[in-house]
Short mmCIF file of C-alpha atoms in Angstrom, two decimals:
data_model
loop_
_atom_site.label_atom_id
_atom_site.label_comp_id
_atom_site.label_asym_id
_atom_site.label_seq_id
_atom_site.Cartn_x
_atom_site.Cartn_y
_atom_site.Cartn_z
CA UNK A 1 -11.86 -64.02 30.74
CA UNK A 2 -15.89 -63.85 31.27
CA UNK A 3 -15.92 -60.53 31.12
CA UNK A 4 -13.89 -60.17 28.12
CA UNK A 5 -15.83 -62.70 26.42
CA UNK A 6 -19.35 -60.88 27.67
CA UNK A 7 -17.91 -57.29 25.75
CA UNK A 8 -17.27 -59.53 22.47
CA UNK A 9 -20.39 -60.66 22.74
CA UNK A 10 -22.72 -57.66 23.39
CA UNK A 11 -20.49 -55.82 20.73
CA UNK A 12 -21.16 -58.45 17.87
CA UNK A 13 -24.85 -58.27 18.67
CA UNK A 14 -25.03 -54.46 18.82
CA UNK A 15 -23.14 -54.69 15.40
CA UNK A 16 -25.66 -56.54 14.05
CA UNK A 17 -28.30 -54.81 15.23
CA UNK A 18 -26.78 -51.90 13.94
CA UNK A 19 -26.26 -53.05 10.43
CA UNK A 20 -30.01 -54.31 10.79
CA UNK A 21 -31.46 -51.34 11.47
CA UNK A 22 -29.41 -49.63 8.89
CA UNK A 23 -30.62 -52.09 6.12
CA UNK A 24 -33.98 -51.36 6.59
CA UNK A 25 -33.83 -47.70 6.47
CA UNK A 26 -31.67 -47.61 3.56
CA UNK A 27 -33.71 -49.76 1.48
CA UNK A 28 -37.32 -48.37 -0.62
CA UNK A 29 -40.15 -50.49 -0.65
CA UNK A 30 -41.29 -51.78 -4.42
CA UNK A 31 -43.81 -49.52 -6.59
CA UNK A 32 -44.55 -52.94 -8.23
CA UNK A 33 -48.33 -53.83 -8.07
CA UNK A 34 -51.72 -52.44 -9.10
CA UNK A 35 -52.80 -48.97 -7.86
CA UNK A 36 -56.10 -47.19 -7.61
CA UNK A 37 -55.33 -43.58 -8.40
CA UNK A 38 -57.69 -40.96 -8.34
CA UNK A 39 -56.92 -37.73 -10.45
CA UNK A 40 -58.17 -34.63 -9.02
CA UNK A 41 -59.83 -32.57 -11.51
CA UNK A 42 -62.82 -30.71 -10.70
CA UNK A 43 -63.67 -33.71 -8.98
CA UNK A 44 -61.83 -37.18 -8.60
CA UNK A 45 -61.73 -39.39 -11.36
CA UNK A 46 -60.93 -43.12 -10.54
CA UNK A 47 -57.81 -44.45 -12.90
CA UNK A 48 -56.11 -47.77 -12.98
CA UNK A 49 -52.22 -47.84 -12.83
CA UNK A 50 -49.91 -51.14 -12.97
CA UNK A 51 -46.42 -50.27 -12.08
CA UNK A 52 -43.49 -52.87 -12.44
CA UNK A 53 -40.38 -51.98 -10.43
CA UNK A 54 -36.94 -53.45 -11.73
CA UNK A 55 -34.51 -51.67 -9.32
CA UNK A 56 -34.45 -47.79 -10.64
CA UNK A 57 -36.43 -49.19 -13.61
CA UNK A 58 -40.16 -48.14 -13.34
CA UNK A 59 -42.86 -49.06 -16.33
CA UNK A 60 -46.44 -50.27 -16.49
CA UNK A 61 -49.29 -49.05 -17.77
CA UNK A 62 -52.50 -46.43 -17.22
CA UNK A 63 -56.04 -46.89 -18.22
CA UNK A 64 -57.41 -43.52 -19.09
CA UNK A 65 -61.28 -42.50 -19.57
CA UNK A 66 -61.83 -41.47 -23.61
CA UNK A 67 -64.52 -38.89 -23.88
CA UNK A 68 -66.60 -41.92 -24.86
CA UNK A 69 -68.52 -42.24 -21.28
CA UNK A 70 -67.47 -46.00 -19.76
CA UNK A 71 -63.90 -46.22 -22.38
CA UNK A 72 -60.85 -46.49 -21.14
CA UNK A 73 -57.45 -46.59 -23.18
CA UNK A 74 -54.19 -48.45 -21.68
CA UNK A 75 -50.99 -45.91 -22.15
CA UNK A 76 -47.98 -48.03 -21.65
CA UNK A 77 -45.14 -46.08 -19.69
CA UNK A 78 -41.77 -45.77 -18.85
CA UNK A 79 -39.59 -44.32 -16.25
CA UNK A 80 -37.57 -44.25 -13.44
CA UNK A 81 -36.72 -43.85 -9.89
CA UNK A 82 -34.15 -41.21 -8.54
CA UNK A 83 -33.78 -40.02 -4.89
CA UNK A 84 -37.23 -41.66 -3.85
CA UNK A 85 -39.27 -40.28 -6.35
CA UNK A 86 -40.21 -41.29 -9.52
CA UNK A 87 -41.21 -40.20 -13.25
CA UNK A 88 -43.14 -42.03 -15.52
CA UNK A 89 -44.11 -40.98 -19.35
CA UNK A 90 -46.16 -42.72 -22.29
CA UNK A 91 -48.10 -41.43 -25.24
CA UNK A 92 -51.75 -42.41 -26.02
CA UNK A 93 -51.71 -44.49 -29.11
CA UNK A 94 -54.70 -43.72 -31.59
CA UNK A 95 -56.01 -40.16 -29.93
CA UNK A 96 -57.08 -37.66 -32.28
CA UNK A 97 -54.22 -34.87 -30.84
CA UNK A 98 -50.78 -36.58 -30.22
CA UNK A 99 -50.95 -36.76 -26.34
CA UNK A 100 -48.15 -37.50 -23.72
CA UNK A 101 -48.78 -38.38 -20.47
CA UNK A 102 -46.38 -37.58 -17.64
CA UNK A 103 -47.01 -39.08 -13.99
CA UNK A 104 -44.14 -37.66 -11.02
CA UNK A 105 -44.80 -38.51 -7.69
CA UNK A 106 -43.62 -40.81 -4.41
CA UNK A 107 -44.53 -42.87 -1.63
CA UNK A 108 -45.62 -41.24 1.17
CA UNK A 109 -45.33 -42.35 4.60
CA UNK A 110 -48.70 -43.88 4.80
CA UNK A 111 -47.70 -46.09 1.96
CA UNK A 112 -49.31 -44.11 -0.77
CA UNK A 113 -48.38 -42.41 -4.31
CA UNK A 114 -49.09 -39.04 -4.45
CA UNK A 115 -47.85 -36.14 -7.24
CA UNK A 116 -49.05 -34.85 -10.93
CA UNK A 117 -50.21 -36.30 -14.15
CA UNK A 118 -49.91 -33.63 -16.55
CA UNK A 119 -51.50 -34.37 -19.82
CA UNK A 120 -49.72 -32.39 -22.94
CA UNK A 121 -50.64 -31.91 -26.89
CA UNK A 122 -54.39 -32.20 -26.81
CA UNK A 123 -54.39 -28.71 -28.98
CA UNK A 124 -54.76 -27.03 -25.69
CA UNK A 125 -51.74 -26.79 -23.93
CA UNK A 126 -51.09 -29.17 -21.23
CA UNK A 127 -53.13 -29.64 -17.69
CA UNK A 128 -52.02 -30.78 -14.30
CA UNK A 129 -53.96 -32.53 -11.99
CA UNK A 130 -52.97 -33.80 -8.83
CA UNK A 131 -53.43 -37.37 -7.65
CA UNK A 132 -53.10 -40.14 -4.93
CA UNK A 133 -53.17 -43.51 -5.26
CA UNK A 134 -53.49 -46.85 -3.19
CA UNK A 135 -52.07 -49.90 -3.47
CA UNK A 136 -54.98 -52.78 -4.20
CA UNK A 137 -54.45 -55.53 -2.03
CA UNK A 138 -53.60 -59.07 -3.74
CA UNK A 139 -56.43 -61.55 -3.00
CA UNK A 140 -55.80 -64.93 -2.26
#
């Protein structure tokens, strides 16, 4: 009767090891938060990006240099998530050119965004610029 009681035992805690382990594989950490990105474009520029995650639903907002040196403009976006990437799109209210902006990318395994911003309808075609961006820590 020990014995049988002992294989009960070791296979209820294996289970729930098991569905433990699975759990935390299965599940992708939140984009939510504020991000330091820095767009690679003949050198890096340093860009602000907000992201609030909703399950698949991804939105937030980008603050983009003008050509006026020290401007920035918010660009609202929103997106989605889809086999642990994501895509993210807004259009820059008030530019002279109608401009979309288009951000793809994931989280890497050191915790960090990385893919394209492509910038479209600035009477030059569109341009691509690679990116990563970290997570800012929340202070306390």
């Amino acid at each position: 009767m020990t014995t049988l009681k002992t294989i009960v035992v070791m296979v209820a805690l294996t289970a729930g090891l098991s569905a433990q382990h699975g759990k935390g594989t299965a599940e992708t950490p939140s984009l939510t938060g504020t991000w330091n990105m820095g767009l690679e474009g003949g050198h890096v520029i340093p860009v602000a990006l907000v992201l609030k995650q909703d399950g698949d639903v991804l939105g937030g907002t980008i603050s983009m240099p003008t050509q006026k040196i020290g401007q920035t403009v918010d660009v609202a976006l929103k997106g989605g998530l889809a086999n642990g990437a994501f895509a993210l799109s807004g259009t820059v209210e008030g530019a002279k050119d109608p401009t979309t902006i288009e951000i793809k990318g994931k989280l890497n395994d050191e915790g960090m965004l990385e893919g394209t911003v492509t910038m479209s309808g600035r009477g030059d075609g569109h341009h691509d610029m690679p990116y990563t961006a970290e997570r800012l820590k929340e202070r306390k």
